[in-house]
Short mmCIF file of C-alpha atoms and ligand atoms in Angstrom, two decimals:
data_model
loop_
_atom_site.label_atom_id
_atom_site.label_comp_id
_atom_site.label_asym_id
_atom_site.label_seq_id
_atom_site.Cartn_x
_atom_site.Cartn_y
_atom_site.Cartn_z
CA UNK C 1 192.94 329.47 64.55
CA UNK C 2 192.74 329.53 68.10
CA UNK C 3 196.17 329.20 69.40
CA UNK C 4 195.00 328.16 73.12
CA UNK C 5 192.79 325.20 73.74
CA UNK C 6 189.03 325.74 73.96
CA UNK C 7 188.24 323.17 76.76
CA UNK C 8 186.50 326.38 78.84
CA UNK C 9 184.65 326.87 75.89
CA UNK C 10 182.95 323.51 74.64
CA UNK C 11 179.98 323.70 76.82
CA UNK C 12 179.25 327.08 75.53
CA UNK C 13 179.73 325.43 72.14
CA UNK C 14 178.16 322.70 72.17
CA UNK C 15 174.72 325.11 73.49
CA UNK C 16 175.41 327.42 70.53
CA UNK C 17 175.98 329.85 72.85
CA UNK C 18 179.39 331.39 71.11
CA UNK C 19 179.17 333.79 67.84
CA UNK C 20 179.26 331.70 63.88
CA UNK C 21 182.82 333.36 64.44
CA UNK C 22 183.87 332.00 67.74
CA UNK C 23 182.38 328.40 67.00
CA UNK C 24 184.11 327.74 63.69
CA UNK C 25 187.33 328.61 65.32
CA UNK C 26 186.23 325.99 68.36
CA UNK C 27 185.41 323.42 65.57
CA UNK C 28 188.96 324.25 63.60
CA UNK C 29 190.72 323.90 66.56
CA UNK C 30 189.06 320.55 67.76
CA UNK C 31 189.82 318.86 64.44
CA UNK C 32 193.68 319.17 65.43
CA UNK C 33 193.61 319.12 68.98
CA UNK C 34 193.56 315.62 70.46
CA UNK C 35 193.62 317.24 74.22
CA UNK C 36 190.33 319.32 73.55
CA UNK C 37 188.92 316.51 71.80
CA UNK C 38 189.50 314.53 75.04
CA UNK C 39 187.43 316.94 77.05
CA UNK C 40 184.97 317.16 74.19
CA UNK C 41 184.56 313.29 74.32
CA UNK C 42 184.15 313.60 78.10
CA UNK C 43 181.09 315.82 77.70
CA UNK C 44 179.44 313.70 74.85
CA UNK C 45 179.86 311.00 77.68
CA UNK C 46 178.19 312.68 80.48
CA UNK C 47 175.43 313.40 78.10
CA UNK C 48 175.38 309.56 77.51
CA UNK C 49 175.65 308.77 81.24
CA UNK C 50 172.44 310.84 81.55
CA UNK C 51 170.57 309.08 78.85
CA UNK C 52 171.40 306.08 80.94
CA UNK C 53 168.92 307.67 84.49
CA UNK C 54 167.10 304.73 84.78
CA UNK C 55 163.05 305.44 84.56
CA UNK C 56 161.58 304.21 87.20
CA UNK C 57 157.79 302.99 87.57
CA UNK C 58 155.45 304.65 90.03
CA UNK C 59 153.46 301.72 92.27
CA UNK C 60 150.18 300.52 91.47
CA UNK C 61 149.02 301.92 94.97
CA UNK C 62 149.85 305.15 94.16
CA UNK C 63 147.65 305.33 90.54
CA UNK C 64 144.84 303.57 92.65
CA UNK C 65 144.84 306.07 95.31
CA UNK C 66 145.27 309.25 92.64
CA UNK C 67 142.27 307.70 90.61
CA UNK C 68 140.08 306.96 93.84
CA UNK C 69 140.77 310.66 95.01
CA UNK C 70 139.84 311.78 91.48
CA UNK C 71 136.58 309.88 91.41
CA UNK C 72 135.68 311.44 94.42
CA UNK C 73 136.07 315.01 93.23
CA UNK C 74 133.14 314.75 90.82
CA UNK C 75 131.10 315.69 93.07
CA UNK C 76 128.94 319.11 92.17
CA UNK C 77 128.73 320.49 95.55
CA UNK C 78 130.29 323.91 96.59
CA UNK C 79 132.93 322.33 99.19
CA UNK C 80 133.69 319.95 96.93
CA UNK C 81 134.60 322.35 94.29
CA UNK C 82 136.51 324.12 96.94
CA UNK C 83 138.70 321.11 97.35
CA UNK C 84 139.00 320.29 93.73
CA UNK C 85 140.68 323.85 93.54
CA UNK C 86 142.60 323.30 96.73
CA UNK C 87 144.06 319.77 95.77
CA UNK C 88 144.58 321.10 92.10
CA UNK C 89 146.88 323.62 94.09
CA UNK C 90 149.05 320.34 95.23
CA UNK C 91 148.86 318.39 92.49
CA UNK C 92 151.11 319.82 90.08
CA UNK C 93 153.90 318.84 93.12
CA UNK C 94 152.89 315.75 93.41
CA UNK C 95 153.19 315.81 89.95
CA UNK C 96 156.39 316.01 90.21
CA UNK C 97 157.27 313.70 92.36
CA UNK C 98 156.17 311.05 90.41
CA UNK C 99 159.80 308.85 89.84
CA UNK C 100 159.25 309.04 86.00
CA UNK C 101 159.06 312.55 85.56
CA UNK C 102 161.95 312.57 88.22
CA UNK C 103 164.14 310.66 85.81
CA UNK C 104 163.51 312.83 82.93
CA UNK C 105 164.14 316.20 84.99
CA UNK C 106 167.12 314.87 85.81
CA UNK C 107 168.07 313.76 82.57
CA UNK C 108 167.04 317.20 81.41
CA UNK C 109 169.25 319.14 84.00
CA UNK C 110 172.47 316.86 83.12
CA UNK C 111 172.20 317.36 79.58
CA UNK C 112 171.60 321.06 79.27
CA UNK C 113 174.50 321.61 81.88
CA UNK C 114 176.78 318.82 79.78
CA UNK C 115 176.17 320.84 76.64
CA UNK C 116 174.16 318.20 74.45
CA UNK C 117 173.25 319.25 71.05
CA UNK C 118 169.44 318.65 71.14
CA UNK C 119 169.25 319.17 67.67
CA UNK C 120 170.72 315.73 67.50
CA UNK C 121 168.71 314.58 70.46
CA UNK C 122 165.61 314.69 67.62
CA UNK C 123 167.67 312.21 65.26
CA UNK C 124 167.54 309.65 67.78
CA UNK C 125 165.59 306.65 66.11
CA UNK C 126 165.90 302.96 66.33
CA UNK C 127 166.72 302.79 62.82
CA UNK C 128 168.16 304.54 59.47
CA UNK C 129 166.24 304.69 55.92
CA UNK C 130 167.96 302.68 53.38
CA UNK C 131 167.17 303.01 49.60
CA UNK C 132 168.04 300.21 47.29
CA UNK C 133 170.05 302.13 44.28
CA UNK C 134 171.01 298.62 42.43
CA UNK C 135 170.67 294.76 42.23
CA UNK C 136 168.65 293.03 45.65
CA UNK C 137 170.33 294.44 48.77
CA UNK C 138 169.29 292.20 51.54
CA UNK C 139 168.51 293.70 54.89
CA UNK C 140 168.92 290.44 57.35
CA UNK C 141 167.47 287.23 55.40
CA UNK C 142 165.24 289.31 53.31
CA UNK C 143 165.71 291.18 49.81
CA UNK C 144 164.81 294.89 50.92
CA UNK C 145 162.07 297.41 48.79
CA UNK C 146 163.08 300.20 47.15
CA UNK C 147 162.64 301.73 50.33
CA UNK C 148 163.29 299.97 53.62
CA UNK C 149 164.54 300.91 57.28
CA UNK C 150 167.78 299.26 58.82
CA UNK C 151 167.24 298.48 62.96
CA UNK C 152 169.94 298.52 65.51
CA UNK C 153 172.01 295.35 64.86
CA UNK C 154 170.58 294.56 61.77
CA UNK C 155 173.04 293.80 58.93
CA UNK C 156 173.20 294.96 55.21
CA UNK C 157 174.50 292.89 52.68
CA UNK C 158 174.74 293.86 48.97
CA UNK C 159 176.33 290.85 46.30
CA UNK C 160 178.21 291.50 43.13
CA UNK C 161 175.64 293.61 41.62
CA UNK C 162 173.98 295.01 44.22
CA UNK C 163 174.29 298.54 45.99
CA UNK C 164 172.48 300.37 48.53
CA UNK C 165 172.12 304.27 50.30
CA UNK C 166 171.88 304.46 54.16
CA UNK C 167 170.70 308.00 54.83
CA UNK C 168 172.19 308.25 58.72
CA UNK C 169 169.22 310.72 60.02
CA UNK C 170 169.87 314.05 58.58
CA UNK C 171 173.88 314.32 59.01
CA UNK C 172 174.79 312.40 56.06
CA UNK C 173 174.39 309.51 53.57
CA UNK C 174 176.41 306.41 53.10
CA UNK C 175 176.69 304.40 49.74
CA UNK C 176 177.09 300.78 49.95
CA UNK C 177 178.95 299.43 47.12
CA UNK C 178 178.85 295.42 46.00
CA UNK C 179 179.99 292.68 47.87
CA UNK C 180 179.90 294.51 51.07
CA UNK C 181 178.48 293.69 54.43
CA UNK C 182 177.09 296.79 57.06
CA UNK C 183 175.46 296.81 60.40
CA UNK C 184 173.98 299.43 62.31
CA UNK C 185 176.02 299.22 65.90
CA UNK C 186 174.20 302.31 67.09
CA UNK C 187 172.42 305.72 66.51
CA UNK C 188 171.80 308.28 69.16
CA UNK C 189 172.14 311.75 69.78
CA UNK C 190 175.90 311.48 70.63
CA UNK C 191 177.14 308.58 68.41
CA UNK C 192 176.15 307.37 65.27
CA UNK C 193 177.63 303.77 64.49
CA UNK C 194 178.26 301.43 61.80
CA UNK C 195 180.00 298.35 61.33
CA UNK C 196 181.73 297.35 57.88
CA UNK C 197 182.91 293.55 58.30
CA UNK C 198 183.80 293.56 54.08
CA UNK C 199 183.58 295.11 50.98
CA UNK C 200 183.47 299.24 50.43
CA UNK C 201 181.28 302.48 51.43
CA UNK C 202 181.42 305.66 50.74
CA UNK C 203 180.39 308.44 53.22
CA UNK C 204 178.99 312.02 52.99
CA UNK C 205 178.74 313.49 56.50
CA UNK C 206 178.09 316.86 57.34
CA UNK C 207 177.98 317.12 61.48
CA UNK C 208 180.36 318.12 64.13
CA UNK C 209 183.61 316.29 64.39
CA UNK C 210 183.22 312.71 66.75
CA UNK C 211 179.11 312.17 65.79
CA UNK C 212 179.58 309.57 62.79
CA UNK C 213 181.95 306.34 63.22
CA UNK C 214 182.93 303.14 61.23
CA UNK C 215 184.43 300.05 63.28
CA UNK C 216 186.37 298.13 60.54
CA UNK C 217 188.52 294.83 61.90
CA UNK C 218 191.57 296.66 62.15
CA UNK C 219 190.12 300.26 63.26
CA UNK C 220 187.57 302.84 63.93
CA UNK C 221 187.00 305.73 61.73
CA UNK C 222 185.58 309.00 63.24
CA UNK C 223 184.31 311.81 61.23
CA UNK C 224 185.82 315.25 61.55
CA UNK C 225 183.23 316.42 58.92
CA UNK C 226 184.37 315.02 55.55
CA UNK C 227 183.64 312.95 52.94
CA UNK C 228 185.73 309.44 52.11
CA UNK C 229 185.59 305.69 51.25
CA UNK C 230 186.51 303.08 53.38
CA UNK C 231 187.21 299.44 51.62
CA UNK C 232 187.72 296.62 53.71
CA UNK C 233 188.95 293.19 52.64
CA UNK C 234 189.25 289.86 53.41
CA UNK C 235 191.43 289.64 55.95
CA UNK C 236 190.39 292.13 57.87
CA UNK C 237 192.24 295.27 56.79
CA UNK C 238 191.23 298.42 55.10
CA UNK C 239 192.16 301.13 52.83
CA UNK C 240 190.71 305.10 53.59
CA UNK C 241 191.04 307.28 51.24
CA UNK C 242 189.84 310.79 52.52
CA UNK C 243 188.10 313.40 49.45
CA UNK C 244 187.29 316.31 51.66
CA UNK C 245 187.89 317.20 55.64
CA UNK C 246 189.51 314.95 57.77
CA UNK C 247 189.03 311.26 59.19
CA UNK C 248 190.57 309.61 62.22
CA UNK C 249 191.99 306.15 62.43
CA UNK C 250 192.22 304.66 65.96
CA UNK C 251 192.97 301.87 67.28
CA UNK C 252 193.91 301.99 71.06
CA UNK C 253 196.47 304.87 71.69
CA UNK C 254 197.06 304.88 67.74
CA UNK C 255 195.77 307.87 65.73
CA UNK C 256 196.21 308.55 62.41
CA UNK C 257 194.84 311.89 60.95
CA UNK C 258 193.46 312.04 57.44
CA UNK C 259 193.34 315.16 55.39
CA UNK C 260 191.63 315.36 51.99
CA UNK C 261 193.74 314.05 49.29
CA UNK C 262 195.58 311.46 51.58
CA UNK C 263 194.78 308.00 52.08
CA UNK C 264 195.78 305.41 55.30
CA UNK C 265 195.84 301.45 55.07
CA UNK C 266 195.15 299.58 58.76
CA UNK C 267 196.07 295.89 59.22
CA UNK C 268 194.24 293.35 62.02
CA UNK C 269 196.02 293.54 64.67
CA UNK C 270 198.17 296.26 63.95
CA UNK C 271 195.85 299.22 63.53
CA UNK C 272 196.41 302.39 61.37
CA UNK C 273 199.45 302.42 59.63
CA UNK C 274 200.95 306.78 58.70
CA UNK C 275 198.72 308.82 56.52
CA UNK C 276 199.90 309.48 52.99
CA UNK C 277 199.10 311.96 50.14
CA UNK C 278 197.81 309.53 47.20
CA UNK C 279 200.18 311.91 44.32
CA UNK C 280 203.19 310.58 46.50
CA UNK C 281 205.52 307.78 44.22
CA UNK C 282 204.89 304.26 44.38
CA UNK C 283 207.85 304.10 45.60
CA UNK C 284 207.37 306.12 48.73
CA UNK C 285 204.41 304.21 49.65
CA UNK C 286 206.07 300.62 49.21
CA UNK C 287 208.58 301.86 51.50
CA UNK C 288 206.15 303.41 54.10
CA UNK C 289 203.95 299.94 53.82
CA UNK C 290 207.10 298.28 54.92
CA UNK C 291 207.86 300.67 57.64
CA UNK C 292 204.31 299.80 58.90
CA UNK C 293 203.81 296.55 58.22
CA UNK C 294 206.35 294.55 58.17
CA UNK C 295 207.00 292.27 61.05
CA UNK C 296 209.43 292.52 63.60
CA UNK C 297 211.86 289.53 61.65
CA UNK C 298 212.52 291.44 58.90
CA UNK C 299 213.22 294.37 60.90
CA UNK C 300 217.15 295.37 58.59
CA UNK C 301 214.58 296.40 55.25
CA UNK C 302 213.14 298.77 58.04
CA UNK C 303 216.70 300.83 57.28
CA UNK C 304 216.62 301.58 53.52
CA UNK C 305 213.03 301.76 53.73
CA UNK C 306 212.94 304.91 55.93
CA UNK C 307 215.69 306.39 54.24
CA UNK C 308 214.02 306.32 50.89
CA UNK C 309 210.75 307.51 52.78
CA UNK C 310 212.73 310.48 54.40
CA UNK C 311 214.50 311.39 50.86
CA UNK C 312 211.69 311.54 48.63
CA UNK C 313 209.36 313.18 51.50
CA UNK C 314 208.07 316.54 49.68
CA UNK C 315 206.74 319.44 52.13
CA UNK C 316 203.29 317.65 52.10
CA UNK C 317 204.58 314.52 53.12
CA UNK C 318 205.52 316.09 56.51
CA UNK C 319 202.06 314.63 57.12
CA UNK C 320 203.75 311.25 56.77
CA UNK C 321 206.95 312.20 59.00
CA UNK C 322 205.29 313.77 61.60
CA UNK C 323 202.95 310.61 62.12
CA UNK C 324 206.45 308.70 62.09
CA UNK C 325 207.68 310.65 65.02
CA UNK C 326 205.89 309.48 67.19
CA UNK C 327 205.77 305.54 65.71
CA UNK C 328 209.68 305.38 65.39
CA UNK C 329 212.05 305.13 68.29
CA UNK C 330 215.74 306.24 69.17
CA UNK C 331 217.95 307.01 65.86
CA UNK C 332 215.22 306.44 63.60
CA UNK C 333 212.93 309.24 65.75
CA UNK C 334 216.25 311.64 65.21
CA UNK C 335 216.08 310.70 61.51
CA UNK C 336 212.60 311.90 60.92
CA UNK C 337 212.67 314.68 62.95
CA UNK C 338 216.19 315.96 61.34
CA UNK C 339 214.09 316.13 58.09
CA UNK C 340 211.00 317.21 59.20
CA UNK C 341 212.78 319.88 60.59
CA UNK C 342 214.89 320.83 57.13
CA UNK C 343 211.45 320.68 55.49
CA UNK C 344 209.10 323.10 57.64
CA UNK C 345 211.20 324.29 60.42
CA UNK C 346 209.49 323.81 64.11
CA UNK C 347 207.85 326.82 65.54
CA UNK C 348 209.35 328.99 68.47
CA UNK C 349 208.80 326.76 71.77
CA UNK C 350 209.00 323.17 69.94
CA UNK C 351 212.49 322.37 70.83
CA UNK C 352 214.39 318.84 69.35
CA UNK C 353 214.23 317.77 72.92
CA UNK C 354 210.87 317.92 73.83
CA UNK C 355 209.66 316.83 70.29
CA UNK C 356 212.01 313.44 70.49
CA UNK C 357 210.58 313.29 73.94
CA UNK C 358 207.31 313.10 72.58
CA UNK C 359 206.07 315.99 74.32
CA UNK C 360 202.05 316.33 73.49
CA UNK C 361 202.00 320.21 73.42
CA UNK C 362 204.43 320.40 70.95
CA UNK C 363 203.41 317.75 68.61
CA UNK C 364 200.58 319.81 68.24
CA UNK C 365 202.49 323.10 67.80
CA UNK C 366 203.99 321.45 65.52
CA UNK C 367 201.34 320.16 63.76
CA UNK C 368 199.14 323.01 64.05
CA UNK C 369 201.85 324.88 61.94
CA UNK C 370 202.27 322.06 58.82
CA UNK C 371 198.53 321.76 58.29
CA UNK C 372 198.41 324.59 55.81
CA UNK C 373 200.75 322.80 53.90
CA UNK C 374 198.28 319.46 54.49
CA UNK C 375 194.72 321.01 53.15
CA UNK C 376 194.37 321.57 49.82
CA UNK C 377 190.94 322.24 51.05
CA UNK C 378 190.48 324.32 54.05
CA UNK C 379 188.00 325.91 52.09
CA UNK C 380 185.88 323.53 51.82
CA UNK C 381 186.90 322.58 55.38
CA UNK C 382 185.38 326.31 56.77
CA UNK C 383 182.66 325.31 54.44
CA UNK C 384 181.59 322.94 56.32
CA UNK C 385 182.22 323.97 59.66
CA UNK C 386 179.78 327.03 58.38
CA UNK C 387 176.86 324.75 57.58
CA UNK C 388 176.60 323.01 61.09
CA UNK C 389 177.70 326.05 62.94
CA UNK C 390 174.61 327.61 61.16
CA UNK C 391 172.90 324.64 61.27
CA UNK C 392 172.68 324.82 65.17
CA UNK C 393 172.37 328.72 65.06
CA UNK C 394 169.13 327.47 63.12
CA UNK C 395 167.72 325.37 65.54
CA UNK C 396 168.73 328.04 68.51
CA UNK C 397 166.71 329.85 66.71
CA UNK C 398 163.18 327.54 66.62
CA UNK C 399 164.00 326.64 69.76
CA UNK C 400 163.38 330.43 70.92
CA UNK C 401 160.05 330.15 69.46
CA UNK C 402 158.74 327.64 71.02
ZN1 ZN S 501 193.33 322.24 72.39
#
């Protein structure tokens, strides 16, 4: 893993301009780097800004006056042919100064230099295929076909029996199970987005970290490459539980990252709560619910609560403490990171002072160094990062042919 960022090297990346070798460690690295994902975000939104160019329309006049010169240039007559040839010579400039193909050369010159994936830009449709696998799904008012398409702001709704497949262009596929209500928010070449208001899906996504996203009540999950369920319920919060890669919670400044085998409840209005492994005791996660949840009255069960969370942590439950760190204050923050510390000892540079400080670089040293003890599955993580990595090497490839 790359032990500096990559921030120099996401344009290159994001081109496939880097060797399979070099761009799997970029990818590896981005999943656990919020400051390079920061800068990656920042290029996926000048790529958006230049989507945005406004196309402008040529006046009337100026189609008149092309057509009226055009007309005129039918004539058979040598010094008429002459000037056919000699305007020809002109008219591939003026060509280009038409607005419209302004707009696009601009887009064209922002992107490439931004680093788009154009392999995405060719997923860009108004709408996603849906296939009905159960029951009468209804897409808006009306029970959908076996086959059926789902438009930008459109919602799907399946009832007690029903269940449905979204295939989300060619990145991935989403199941839909009963009683559960989607929409499509938005698909593009730098964001795809759905909304689940209720009830459960389960995702199967296979592009680059940041592409595929879920806006529940309580939070957004992104897709680091993965696959997962997300269950939402009545009031508005949700349950994640993560099968392979990673997922991100956010909600404002609050991350929680998601490794396979580890699960994260949000609440409305409160956001993510800290990641768990699902083999951890009941009573671990009772105690961590509390530590998350509870409100701010009740704030003395807070104290045996953390203590039973900080004696029955295992060494993969330093996933749990070191989300704590950071979501704890004062004694508490000295607590976790007293245990942390007995359980996977910081690496050289992380110091007690600058992690109680909350210094960014070494949360992430830190961090950097527990996720082997996190992934049960970096296997299956490379695996992934392999198949998009060659995936784009692919299309590099066509594109050269063109
Ligand atoms: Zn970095």
């Amino acid at each position: 893993m790359f032990t500096k960022h990559v921030s120099k090297d996401l344009s290159a990346y994001c081109n496939g301009e880097l060797s399979p070798h070099d761009a799997s460690e970029v990818a590896e690295h981005l999943i656990g780097c919020p400051r390079c994902r920061v800068v990656f975000e920042e290029i996926k939104l000048g790529v958006k800004l230049a989507e945005s160019v406004p196309e402008m329309k040529a006046p009337d006049s100026l189609w008149l006056d092309l057509e009226a010169r055009l007309d005129a240039q039918v004539g058979t007559d040598e010094s008429s042919a002459r000037r056919v040839a000699s305007e020809r010579s002109i008219r591939p400039l003026a060509r280009i100064w038409q607005p419209r193909v302004l707009a696009i050369a601009a887009t064209l010159i922002l992107a490439s230099g931004l680093g788009v994936i154009w392999f995405y830009v060719q997923e860009a449709r108004p709408s996603w295929e849906v296939a009905r696998l159960n029951g009468s799904p209804r897409i808006g008012s009306a029970i959908m076909n076996d086959r059926s398409r789902l438009a930008i702001g459109q919602w799907l709704e399946t009832d007690n029996v029903s269940r449905a497949q979204i295939q989300v262009g060619s990145i991935g596929q989403v199941e839909i199970d009963p009683n559960s209500r989607v929409k499509l928010v938005q698909t593009g070449p730098t964001e795809h987005r759905l909304e689940l208001a209720r009830g459960r899906m389960s995702a199967h996504i296979w592009a680059p970290p940041r592409l595929f996203f879920v806006d529940t009540p309580s939070a957004v999950a992104a897709d680091l490459g993965c696959a997962y369920t997300l269950e939402v319920d009545d009031e508005g919060g949700s349950l994640l539980r993560v099968t392979s890669g990673w997922v991100a919670l956010q909600l404002k400044d609050r991350e929680s990252m998601v490794p396979a085998g580890a699960a994260c409840e949000t609440r409305r209005g409160i956001g993510p709560g800290t990641p768990y492994f699902e083999d951890a005791s009941d009573s671990f996660r009772q105690a961590l619910s509390k530590l998350d949840f509870e409100p701010h009255d009740t704030e003395w069960s807070k104290i045996p609560a953390l203590n039973l969370v900080l004696m029955q942590a295992r060494p993969r439950d330093t996933l749990t403490l070191w989300h704590l760190l950071a979501r704890l204050e004062g004694t508490d923050r000295s607590l976790v990171y007293e245990r942390l510390a007995a359980l996977s000892p910081p690496p050289p540079k992380v110091t007690r002072d600058g992690v109680l400080q909350l210094d960014d670089e070494m949360l992430t040293a830190w961090k950097a160094a527990l996720e082997s003890t996190w992934s049960n599955d970096s296997g299956l993580r490379k695996g992934w990062i392999k198949i998009w990595t060659g995936a784009l090497g692919k299309v590099k490839g066509l594109e050269g042919k063109k």
